[in-house]
CSV table of C-alpha atoms in Angstrom, one decimal:
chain,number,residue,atom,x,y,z
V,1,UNK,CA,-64.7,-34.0,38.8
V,2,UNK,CA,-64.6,-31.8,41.8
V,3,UNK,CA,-62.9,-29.1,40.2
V,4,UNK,CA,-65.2,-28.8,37.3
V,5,UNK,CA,-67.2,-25.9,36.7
V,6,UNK,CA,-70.6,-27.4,37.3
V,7,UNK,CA,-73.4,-26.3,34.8
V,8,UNK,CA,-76.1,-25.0,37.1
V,9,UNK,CA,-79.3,-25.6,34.9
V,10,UNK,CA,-79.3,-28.5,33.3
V,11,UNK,CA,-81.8,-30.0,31.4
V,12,UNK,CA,-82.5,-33.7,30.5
V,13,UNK,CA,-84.8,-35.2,27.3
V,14,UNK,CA,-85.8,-38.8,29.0
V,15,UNK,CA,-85.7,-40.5,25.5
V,16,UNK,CA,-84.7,-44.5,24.9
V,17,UNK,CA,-87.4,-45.9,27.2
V,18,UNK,CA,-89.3,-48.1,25.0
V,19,UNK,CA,-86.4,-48.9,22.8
V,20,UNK,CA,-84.3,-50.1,26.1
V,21,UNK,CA,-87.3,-52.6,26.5
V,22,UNK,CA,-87.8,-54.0,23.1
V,23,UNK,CA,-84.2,-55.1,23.0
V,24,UNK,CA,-85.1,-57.0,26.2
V,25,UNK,CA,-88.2,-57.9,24.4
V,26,UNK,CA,-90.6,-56.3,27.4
V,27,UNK,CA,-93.6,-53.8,26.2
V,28,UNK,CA,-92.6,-50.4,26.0
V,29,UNK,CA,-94.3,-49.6,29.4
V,30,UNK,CA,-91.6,-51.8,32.0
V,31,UNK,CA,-88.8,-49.2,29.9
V,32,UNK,CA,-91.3,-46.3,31.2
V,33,UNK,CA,-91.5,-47.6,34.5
V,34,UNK,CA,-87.8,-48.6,35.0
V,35,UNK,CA,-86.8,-45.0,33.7
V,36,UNK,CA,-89.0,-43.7,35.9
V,37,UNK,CA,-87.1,-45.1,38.8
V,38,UNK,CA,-83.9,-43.8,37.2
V,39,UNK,CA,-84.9,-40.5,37.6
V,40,UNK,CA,-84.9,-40.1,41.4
V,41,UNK,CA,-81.3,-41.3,41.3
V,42,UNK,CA,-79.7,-38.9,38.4
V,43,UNK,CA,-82.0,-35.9,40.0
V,44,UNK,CA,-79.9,-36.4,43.7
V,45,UNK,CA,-77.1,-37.1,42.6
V,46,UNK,CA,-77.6,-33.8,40.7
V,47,UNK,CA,-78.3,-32.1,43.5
V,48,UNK,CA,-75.4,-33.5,45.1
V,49,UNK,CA,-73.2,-32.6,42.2
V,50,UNK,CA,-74.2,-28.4,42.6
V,51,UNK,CA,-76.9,-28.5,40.0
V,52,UNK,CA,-79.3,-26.0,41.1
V,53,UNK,CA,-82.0,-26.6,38.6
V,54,UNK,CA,-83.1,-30.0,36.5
V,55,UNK,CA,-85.3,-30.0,34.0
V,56,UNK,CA,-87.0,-33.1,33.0
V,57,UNK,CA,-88.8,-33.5,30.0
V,58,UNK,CA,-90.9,-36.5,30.4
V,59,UNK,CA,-94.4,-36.3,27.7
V,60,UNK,CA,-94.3,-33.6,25.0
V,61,UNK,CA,-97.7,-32.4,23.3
V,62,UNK,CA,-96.8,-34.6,20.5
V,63,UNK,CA,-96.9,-37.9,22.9
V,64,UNK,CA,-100.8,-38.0,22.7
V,65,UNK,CA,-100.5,-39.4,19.7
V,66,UNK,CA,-99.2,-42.4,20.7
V,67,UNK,CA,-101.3,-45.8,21.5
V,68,UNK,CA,-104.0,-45.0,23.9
V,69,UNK,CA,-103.2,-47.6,26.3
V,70,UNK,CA,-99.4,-46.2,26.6
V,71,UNK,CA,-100.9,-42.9,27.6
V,72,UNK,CA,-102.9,-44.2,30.1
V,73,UNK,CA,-100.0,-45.8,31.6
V,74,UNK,CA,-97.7,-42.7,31.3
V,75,UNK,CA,-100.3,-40.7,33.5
V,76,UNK,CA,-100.9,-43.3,36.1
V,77,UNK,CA,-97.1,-44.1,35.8
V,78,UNK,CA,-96.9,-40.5,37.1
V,79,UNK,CA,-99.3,-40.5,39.6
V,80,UNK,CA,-97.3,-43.2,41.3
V,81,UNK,CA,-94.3,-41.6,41.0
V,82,UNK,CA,-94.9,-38.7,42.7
V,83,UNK,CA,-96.9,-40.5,45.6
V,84,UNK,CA,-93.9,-43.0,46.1
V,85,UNK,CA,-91.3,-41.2,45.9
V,86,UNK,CA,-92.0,-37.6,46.2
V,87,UNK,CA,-91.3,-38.5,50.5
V,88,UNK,CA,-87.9,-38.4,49.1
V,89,UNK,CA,-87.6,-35.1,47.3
V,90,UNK,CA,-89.3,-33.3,50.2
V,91,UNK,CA,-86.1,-34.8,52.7
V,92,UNK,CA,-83.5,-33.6,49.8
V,93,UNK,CA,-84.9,-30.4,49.9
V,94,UNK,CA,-86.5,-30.4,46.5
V,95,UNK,CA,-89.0,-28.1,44.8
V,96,UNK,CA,-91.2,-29.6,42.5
V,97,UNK,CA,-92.3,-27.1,39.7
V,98,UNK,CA,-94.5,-28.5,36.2
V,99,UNK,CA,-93.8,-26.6,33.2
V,100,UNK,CA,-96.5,-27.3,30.2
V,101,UNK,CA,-100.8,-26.8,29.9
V,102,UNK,CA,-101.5,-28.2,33.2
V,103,UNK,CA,-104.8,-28.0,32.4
V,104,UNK,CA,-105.2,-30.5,29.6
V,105,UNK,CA,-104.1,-33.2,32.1
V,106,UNK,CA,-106.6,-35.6,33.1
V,107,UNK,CA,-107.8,-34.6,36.5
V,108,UNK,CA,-106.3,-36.9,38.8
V,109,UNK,CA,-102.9,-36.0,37.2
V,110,UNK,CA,-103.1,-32.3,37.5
V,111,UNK,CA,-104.5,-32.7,41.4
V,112,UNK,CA,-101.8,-35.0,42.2
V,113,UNK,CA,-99.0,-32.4,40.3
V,114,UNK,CA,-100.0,-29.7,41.8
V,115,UNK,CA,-100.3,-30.6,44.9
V,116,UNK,CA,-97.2,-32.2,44.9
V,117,UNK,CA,-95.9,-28.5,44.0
V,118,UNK,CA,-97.5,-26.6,46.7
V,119,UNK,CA,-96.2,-28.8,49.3
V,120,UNK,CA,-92.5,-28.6,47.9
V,121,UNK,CA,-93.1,-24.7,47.7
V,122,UNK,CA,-90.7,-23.8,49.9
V,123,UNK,CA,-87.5,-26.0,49.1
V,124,UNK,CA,-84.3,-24.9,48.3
V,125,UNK,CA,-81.6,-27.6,47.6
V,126,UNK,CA,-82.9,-28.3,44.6
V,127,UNK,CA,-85.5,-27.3,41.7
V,128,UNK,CA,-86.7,-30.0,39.5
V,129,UNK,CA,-88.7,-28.8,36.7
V,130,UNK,CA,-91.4,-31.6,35.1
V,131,UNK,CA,-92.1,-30.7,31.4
V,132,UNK,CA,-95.4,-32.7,31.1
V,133,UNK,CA,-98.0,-31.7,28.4
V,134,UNK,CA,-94.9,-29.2,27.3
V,135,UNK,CA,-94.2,-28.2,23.4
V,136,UNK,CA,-91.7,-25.4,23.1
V,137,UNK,CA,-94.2,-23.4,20.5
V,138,UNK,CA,-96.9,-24.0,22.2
V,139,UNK,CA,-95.6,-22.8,24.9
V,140,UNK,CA,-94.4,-19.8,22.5
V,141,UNK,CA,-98.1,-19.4,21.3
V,142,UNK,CA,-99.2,-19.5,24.9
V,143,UNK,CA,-97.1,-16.6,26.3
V,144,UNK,CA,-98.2,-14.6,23.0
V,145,UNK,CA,-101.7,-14.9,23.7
V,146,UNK,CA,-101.1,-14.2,27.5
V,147,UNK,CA,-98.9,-11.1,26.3
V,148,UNK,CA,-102.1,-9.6,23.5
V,149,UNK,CA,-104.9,-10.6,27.1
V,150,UNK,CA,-102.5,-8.3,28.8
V,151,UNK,CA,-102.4,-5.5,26.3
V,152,UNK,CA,-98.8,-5.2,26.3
V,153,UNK,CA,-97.9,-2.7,23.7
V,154,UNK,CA,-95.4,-3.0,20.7
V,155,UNK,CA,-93.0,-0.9,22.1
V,156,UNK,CA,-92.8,-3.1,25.7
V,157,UNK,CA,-91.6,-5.9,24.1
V,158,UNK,CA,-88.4,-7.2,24.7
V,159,UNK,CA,-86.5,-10.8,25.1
V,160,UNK,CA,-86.7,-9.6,29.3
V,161,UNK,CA,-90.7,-9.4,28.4
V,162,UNK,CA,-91.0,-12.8,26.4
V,163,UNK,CA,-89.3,-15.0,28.5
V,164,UNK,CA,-91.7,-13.3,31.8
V,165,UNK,CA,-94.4,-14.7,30.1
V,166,UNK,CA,-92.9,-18.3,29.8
V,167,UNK,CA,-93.5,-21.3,31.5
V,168,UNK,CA,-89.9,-20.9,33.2
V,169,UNK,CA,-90.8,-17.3,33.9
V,170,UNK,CA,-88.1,-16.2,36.4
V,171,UNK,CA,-85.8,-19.4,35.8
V,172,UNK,CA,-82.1,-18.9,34.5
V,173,UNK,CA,-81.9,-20.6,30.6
V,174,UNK,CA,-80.7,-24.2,31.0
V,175,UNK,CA,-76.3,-24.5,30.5
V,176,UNK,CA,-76.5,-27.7,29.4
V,177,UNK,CA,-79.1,-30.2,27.5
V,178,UNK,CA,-78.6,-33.8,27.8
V,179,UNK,CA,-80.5,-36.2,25.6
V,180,UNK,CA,-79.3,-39.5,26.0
V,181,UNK,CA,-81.2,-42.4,23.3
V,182,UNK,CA,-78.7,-41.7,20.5
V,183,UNK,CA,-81.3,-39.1,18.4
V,184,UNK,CA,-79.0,-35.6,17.4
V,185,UNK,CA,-82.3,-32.9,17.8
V,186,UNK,CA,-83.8,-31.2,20.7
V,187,UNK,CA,-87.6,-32.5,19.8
V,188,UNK,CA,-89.6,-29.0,20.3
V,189,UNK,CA,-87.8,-28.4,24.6
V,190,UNK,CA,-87.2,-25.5,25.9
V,191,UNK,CA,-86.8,-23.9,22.1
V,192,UNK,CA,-86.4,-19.8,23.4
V,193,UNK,CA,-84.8,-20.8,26.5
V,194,UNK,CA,-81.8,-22.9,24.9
V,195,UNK,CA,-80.5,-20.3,22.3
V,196,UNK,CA,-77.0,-20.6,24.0
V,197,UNK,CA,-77.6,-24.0,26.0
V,198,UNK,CA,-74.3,-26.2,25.3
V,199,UNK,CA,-75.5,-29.7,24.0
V,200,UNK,CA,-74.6,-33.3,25.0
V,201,UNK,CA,-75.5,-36.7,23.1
V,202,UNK,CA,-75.1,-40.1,24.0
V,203,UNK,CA,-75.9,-43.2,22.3
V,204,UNK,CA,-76.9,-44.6,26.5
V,205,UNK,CA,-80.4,-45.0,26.8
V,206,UNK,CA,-82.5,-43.4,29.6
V,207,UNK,CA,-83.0,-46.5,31.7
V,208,UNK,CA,-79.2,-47.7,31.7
V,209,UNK,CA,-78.1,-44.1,32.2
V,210,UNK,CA,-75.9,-43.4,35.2
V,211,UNK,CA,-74.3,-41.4,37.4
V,212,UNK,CA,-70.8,-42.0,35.7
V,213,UNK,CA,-73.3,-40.7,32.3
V,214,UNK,CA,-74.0,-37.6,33.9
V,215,UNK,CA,-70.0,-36.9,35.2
V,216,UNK,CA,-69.3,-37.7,31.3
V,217,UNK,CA,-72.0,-35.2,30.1
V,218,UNK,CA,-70.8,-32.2,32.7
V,219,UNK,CA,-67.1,-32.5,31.8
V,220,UNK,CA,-67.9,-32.4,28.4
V,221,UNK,CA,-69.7,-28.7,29.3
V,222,UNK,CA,-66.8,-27.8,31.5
V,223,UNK,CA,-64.5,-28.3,28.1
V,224,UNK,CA,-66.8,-26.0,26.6
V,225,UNK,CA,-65.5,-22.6,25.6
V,226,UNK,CA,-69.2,-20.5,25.7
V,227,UNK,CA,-68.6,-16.8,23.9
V,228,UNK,CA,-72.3,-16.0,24.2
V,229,UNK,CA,-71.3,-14.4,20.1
V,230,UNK,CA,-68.6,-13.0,21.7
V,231,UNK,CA,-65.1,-13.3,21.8
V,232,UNK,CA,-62.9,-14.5,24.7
């Protein structure tokens, strides 16, 4: 593992949660909260790996559609999170960034995010990207909207432009996309960023996904041969 060539964006879909705890016949929120805790772990030893950026993508635009109460639970399940653990992110040198509409985030949720990103402002070691309230065309319809309020003319318009414009605005485009939970699509993330992303599926569920998942996942990238539509 130490000689592989380590995929410096990578980006995760945290998928299998609720599944994980109906086979232990536990509501879908314990799954939540135990892949919550998962998270911390994978993200260090990330870091620890060379992994310069992690992206996370932990409620879509489509997730308010689900049950009511599991929403709830999702945002207050966040809320914690970052007050518990974000002591530990801050020692590791970790720069919290949130990529979605902030601002259709209940309150509390949005005051605790943000805060949490200001404070890690000036990290290094590590940036770990939250996609929360995120949908790849909306995000697409956001930076069009942003780009017509600007005035931006026909002839400025270039991929350089577009991706300015983007939640991940002056981010390199994610190497690698790991979805563990056993589903073969990408589920509306990071759609203009990943147009060369290499992917990686595993039947492993989020909550029993482990470091030895995420070695697996970054050899299988390091056997990729990546032309960009070129040729070697």
């Amino acid at each position: 593992m130490d000689k592989l060539n380590v995929a410096k964006h990578v980006a995760i879909i945290l998928d299998g949660n609720g599944r994980w705890a109906k086979k232990r016949l536990k509501p879908r929120t314990y799954g939540h909260k135990v892949g919550a805790e998962n998270v911390i772990d994978i993200c260090l030893y990330a870091k620890e790996k060379g992994v310069e950026c992690l992206t996370l993508y932990a409620f879509s635009t489509e997730n308010w559609k689900r049950p009511k109460e599991e929403v709830s639970y999702l945002m207050n399940l966040l809320i914690s999170f970052i007050k518990t653990k974000f002591d530990i992110l801050m020692k590791e040198d970790c720069k919290l960034n949130i990529l979605g509409d902030t601002d259709a985030l209940p309150d509390k949720v949005r005051e605790v995010c943000l805060k949490a990103c200001e404070d890690s402002k000036d990290n290094k070691s590590l940036l770990l990207n939250v996609a929360l309230n995120y949908g790849g065309r909306a995000e697409l319809v956001h930076a069009f909207k942003n780009m017509l309020r600007d005035g931006i003319k026909e002839d400025e318009v270039d991929e350089e432009l577009i991706s300015s414009y983007l939640y991940s605005k002056g981010q390199s485009d994610p190497d690698l996309l790991i979805r563990p939970g056993g589903e073969l699509r990408i589920s509306n993330f990071l759609i203009y960023q990943m147009a060369y992303t290499e992917f990686y599926f595993t039947d492993t569920l989020w909550p029993d996904f482990t470091r030895e998942d995420f070695d697996k996942a970054l050899e299988a990238y390091n056997n990729r041969n990546r032309r960009f539509g070129g040729l070697e």
